Coordinates of C-alpha atoms and ligand atoms in Angstrom, one line a residue:
M1 CA 20.1 -6.7 -27.3
S2 CA 19.0 -5.1 -30.8
N3 CA 18.8 -1.6 -31.0
T4 CA 15.1 -1.7 -31.4
E5 CA 14.5 -3.8 -28.0
K6 CA 13.4 -1.4 -25.4
K7 CA 15.7 -1.5 -22.4
R8 CA 13.3 -2.4 -19.5
Y9 CA 13.6 -1.6 -15.7
Y10 CA 14.8 -4.6 -13.8
E11 CA 14.6 -5.0 -10.0
A12 CA 15.5 -8.2 -8.1
A13 CA 13.2 -10.1 -6.0
P14 CA 15.3 -11.3 -2.8
Q15 CA 15.1 -15.0 -2.5
D16 CA 16.7 -15.1 1.1
I17 CA 13.8 -13.9 3.2
D18 CA 13.4 -15.7 6.7
I19 CA 9.8 -17.1 6.2
D20 CA 9.8 -18.3 9.8
N21 CA 10.3 -14.7 11.3
F22 CA 7.9 -13.3 8.5
R23 CA 5.2 -15.7 10.1
K24 CA 6.2 -15.1 13.7
V25 CA 5.5 -11.1 12.8
V26 CA 2.2 -12.0 11.4
E27 CA 1.2 -14.9 14.0
S28 CA 2.2 -13.0 17.1
R29 CA 0.5 -9.8 16.1
R30 CA -2.7 -9.3 18.7
S31 CA -4.9 -6.7 19.4
V32 CA -3.3 -5.5 22.7
R33 CA -5.6 -3.8 25.0
K34 CA -3.3 -3.0 27.6
F35 CA 0.2 -1.6 27.4
T36 CA 3.3 -1.0 29.7
D37 CA 4.5 2.3 30.3
K38 CA 7.6 2.0 28.1
A39 CA 8.0 4.2 25.2
I40 CA 8.5 3.4 21.9
P41 CA 12.0 4.9 20.7
E42 CA 11.3 7.9 18.4
D43 CA 13.7 5.9 15.7
V44 CA 11.7 2.8 16.0
L45 CA 8.5 4.7 15.6
D46 CA 9.6 6.5 12.7
A47 CA 11.1 3.2 11.0
C48 CA 7.6 1.7 11.5
L49 CA 5.7 5.0 10.0
D50 CA 8.2 4.8 7.1
L51 CA 7.1 1.0 6.6
A52 CA 3.4 1.9 6.7
L53 CA 4.2 4.3 3.7
L54 CA 5.6 1.7 1.6
A55 CA 2.1 -0.1 1.5
P56 CA 0.6 -0.5 -1.9
N57 CA -1.8 2.4 -2.6
S58 CA -4.3 3.0 -5.5
S59 CA -2.7 4.7 -8.6
N60 CA 0.4 5.5 -6.1
L61 CA -1.8 8.7 -5.0
Q62 CA -0.9 7.8 -1.5
P63 CA -4.2 9.4 0.1
W64 CA -3.3 9.3 3.7
T65 CA -2.1 11.2 6.8
F66 CA -1.0 9.6 9.9
Y67 CA -1.4 11.7 13.0
V68 CA 0.9 10.7 15.8
V69 CA -0.5 12.6 18.6
Q70 CA 1.9 13.2 21.3
N71 CA 0.8 16.5 22.4
P72 CA -0.3 15.6 26.1
A73 CA -3.8 18.0 25.9
K74 CA -4.8 16.6 22.6
K75 CA -3.8 13.3 23.5
K76 CA -6.0 13.3 26.6
R77 CA -9.1 14.4 24.2
L78 CA -8.3 11.7 21.8
V79 CA -8.4 8.8 24.6
K80 CA -11.9 10.4 25.3
A81 CA -12.8 10.2 21.8
C82 CA -11.6 6.8 21.6
L83 CA -14.5 6.1 24.4
G84 CA -12.0 5.6 26.8
Q85 CA -10.8 2.4 25.7
L86 CA -8.2 0.6 28.0
A87 CA -5.9 0.2 24.8
A88 CA -6.0 4.1 24.2
K89 CA -5.7 4.7 27.6
T90 CA -2.2 3.0 28.3
A91 CA -0.9 3.4 24.8
S92 CA 2.3 5.3 24.6
E93 CA 1.4 6.4 21.2
L94 CA -1.9 6.7 19.6
I95 CA -1.7 7.4 15.7
V96 CA -5.0 8.6 14.0
C97 CA -4.8 7.1 10.1
V98 CA -6.7 9.5 7.9
A99 CA -7.8 8.8 4.5
R100 CA -8.0 11.8 2.4
T101 CA -9.5 13.0 -1.0
D102 CA -8.4 16.3 -0.9
R103 CA -5.2 15.9 -2.2
I104 CA -5.5 13.7 -5.3
D105 CA -4.4 16.5 -8.2
E106 CA -1.4 17.4 -6.0
M107 CA -0.5 13.8 -5.9
A108 CA -0.7 13.0 -9.5
K109 CA 1.2 16.1 -10.1
R110 CA 4.0 14.5 -7.9
N111 CA 3.7 11.3 -9.6
I112 CA 4.8 13.2 -12.8
N113 CA 7.5 15.3 -10.9
E114 CA 9.0 13.1 -9.0
F115 CA 8.9 9.9 -11.4
P116 CA 11.8 7.9 -10.7
F117 CA 13.4 7.9 -14.2
P118 CA 15.3 10.9 -15.9
E119 CA 12.8 11.5 -18.6
V120 CA 9.1 10.7 -17.4
P121 CA 7.4 8.4 -20.0
A122 CA 4.6 9.9 -22.1
M123 CA 2.5 7.2 -20.8
V124 CA 3.1 8.1 -17.0
K125 CA 2.1 11.7 -17.7
K126 CA -1.0 10.9 -19.6
Y127 CA -1.9 8.4 -16.7
Y128 CA -1.9 11.2 -14.2
K129 CA -3.7 13.8 -16.1
F130 CA -6.5 11.5 -16.4
I131 CA -6.2 9.4 -13.4
P132 CA -7.5 12.3 -10.8
Y133 CA -11.0 12.5 -12.9
N134 CA -11.3 8.8 -12.0
Y135 CA -11.4 9.4 -8.3
K136 CA -12.8 13.0 -7.8
T137 CA -16.4 13.6 -7.8
G138 CA -16.7 17.4 -8.4
Y139 CA -18.8 20.2 -6.9
F140 CA -22.3 19.3 -5.9
N141 CA -21.1 15.5 -7.3
S142 CA -21.2 17.0 -11.0
L143 CA -18.3 15.0 -12.3
G144 CA -19.6 11.8 -10.4
N145 CA -23.2 12.3 -11.8
F146 CA -21.5 12.7 -15.4
K147 CA -19.3 9.5 -14.8
K148 CA -22.7 7.6 -13.8
V149 CA -24.3 8.4 -17.1
A150 CA -21.2 7.9 -19.2
F151 CA -20.5 4.6 -17.6
K152 CA -24.1 3.5 -18.0
V153 CA -23.6 4.2 -21.6
A154 CA -20.3 2.7 -22.1
R155 CA -21.5 -0.7 -20.3
T156 CA -24.2 -0.9 -23.1
L157 CA -21.1 -1.0 -25.4
D158 CA -19.8 -3.9 -23.5
K159 CA -16.8 -1.6 -22.3
Q160 CA -14.8 -2.9 -19.4
L161 CA -14.5 -0.2 -16.8
P162 CA -12.2 0.4 -13.8
V163 CA -13.4 1.0 -10.2
T164 CA -14.2 4.9 -9.9
A165 CA -15.9 7.1 -7.5
F166 CA -19.3 8.2 -8.7
S167 CA -20.1 9.8 -5.1
T168 CA -18.1 11.2 -2.2
D169 CA -18.7 7.8 -0.4
D170 CA -17.2 5.9 -3.1
A171 CA -14.1 8.3 -3.0
K172 CA -14.2 8.0 0.9
L173 CA -14.0 4.2 0.3
W174 CA -11.4 4.5 -2.3
A175 CA -9.1 6.3 0.1
S176 CA -9.9 4.3 3.1
K177 CA -9.2 0.8 1.4
T178 CA -5.5 2.1 0.6
T179 CA -5.0 3.7 4.1
A180 CA -6.0 0.4 5.9
L181 CA -3.3 -1.3 3.8
A182 CA -0.9 1.1 5.4
C183 CA -2.3 0.5 8.8
E184 CA -1.5 -3.2 8.5
N185 CA 2.1 -2.3 7.4
L186 CA 2.3 -0.2 10.4
V187 CA 1.1 -3.0 13.0
L188 CA 3.2 -5.6 11.5
A189 CA 6.3 -3.4 11.7
L190 CA 5.7 -2.3 15.3
R191 CA 5.4 -6.4 15.9
A192 CA 8.8 -6.9 14.2
Y193 CA 10.4 -4.4 16.2
G194 CA 9.1 -6.2 19.4
F195 CA 6.0 -3.7 20.0
D196 CA 2.4 -3.9 19.8
S197 CA -0.8 -2.1 18.9
C198 CA -4.7 -2.2 18.7
M199 CA -6.5 -0.9 15.6
M200 CA -9.3 0.7 16.8
E201 CA -12.5 2.1 15.0
G202 CA -14.4 2.5 18.3
F203 CA -14.3 6.4 18.4
D204 CA -16.3 9.1 17.9
E205 CA -15.5 10.3 14.4
P206 CA -16.6 13.9 14.4
L207 CA -14.8 14.3 17.7
V208 CA -11.6 13.0 16.5
A209 CA -12.1 15.2 13.1
K210 CA -12.4 18.1 15.5
I211 CA -9.4 17.4 17.7
L212 CA -7.2 17.1 14.3
N213 CA -9.0 20.0 12.6
L214 CA -9.7 18.0 9.7
N215 CA -11.7 19.0 6.5
N216 CA -14.8 17.2 5.2
Q217 CA -12.3 15.3 2.6
Q218 CA -10.2 13.7 5.4
Y219 CA -11.4 10.8 6.9
P220 CA -10.3 8.9 10.3
V221 CA -10.3 5.3 9.3
M222 CA -8.8 3.9 12.6
V223 CA -6.6 5.0 15.4
I224 CA -4.1 2.7 16.2
A225 CA -2.8 2.3 19.9
A226 CA 0.9 1.2 20.2
G227 CA 3.3 0.4 22.9
E228 CA 4.7 -2.7 24.7
R229 CA 2.4 -5.4 25.4
A230 CA 1.5 -5.8 29.2
E231 CA 1.7 -9.4 30.5
D232 CA -2.3 -9.1 30.7
G233 CA -2.6 -7.3 27.6
V234 CA -4.4 -9.6 25.4
F235 CA -7.3 -11.2 26.7
F236 CA -8.1 -14.4 24.9
P237 CA -6.1 -16.6 22.4
Q238 CA -6.5 -15.8 18.8
Y239 CA -9.2 -17.7 16.7
R240 CA -10.6 -17.6 13.2
F241 CA -13.4 -19.6 11.8
D242 CA -12.7 -22.5 9.3
R243 CA -10.9 -21.5 6.2
S244 CA -13.6 -23.0 3.9
L245 CA -15.8 -20.1 4.7
F246 CA -13.5 -17.7 3.4
I247 CA -11.3 -19.2 0.8
Q248 CA -12.9 -20.5 -2.6
K249 CA -10.6 -21.6 -5.4
I250 CA -12.6 -21.4 -8.4
Ligands
LIG1 C1 -10.9 -1.9 11.6 C2 -10.5 -2.4 13.0 C3 -11.2 -1.6 14.0 C4 -11.0 -2.3 15.5 N1 -11.5 -1.5 16.6 C5 -11.3 -2.1 18.0 C6 -11.6 -1.2 19.0 O1 -12.1 -0.1 18.5 N2 -11.3 -1.7 20.1 C7 -10.7 -2.8 20.1 O2 -10.5 -3.4 21.5 N3 -10.3 -3.4 19.2 C8 -10.7 -3.3 17.7 N4 -10.3 -4.3 17.0 C9 -9.5 -5.3 16.9 C10 -10.4 -6.6 16.4 O3 -11.3 -6.7 17.6 C11 -9.5 -7.7 16.6 O4 -8.6 -7.6 15.4 C12 -10.3 -9.1 16.4 O5 -11.1 -9.2 17.3 C13 -9.2 -10.2 16.1 O6 -8.4 -10.5 17.2 P1 -6.8 -10.0 16.9 O7 -6.6 -8.7 16.1 O8 -5.9 -10.3 18.4 O9 -6.4 -11.2 16.0 C14 -10.4 -3.6 15.5 C15 -9.8 -4.2 14.5 C16 -9.9 -3.4 13.2 C17 -9.1 -4.2 12.1

């Protein structure tokens, strides 16, 4: 390697992955609506939550919090907020997955302070100084409105522009998109450890927010019921429509 050539970070892609087991995990994940009373061991639950946190996420800003609701009184209120669904009632664990837009600045700073190189590249520092503005909307949407105008002008100049938040709804969508990916990691991890789950959005959002004391920039995306699948916990075989409806190679 010449002196002028930049040394790049290298991470090997393991090739010895058992695809059959991966398939088994994905294909055997079902929405389970009834659980046994077997507890999920704490170390298994923690391992699954850790795998959830490895999900890809927008700009590595990790805009999520997972509330594992174990306090009996809170759990009882949460079951009620989940409309008393059987999955919630019988679950050994209830996890509220919350997308949040109130820690963008903090997470951007962390990306600089905890960047895993001894010296933080200038580009990374610059990126994380700028990126919060992409997802924030400001007081009374001032920043969102400013961006709306700026983007409109830039588009007339044939500029390509990234996804950005023009409104609090956009910011909510941004954080929710990423949080849902972690949710999928979580349910697949549970399955890999022999446990099951049911993602639920059948819940009273303001009530869930109240139980968890959430602020108005923290959005419960889904509640995940988890536990051991009861024998009669899956109500019907899995089915999907023809793949041609969903996949287009263009
Ligand atoms: C975002 C989301 C919300 C859901 N909400 C509920 C719910 O409130 N209650 C429920 O029983 N199932 C819920 N489901 C499960 C779906 O009904 C289920 O995934 C779908 O019917 C396909 O079945 P499968 O998961 O067994 O493949 C939800 C799934 C997702 C992804």
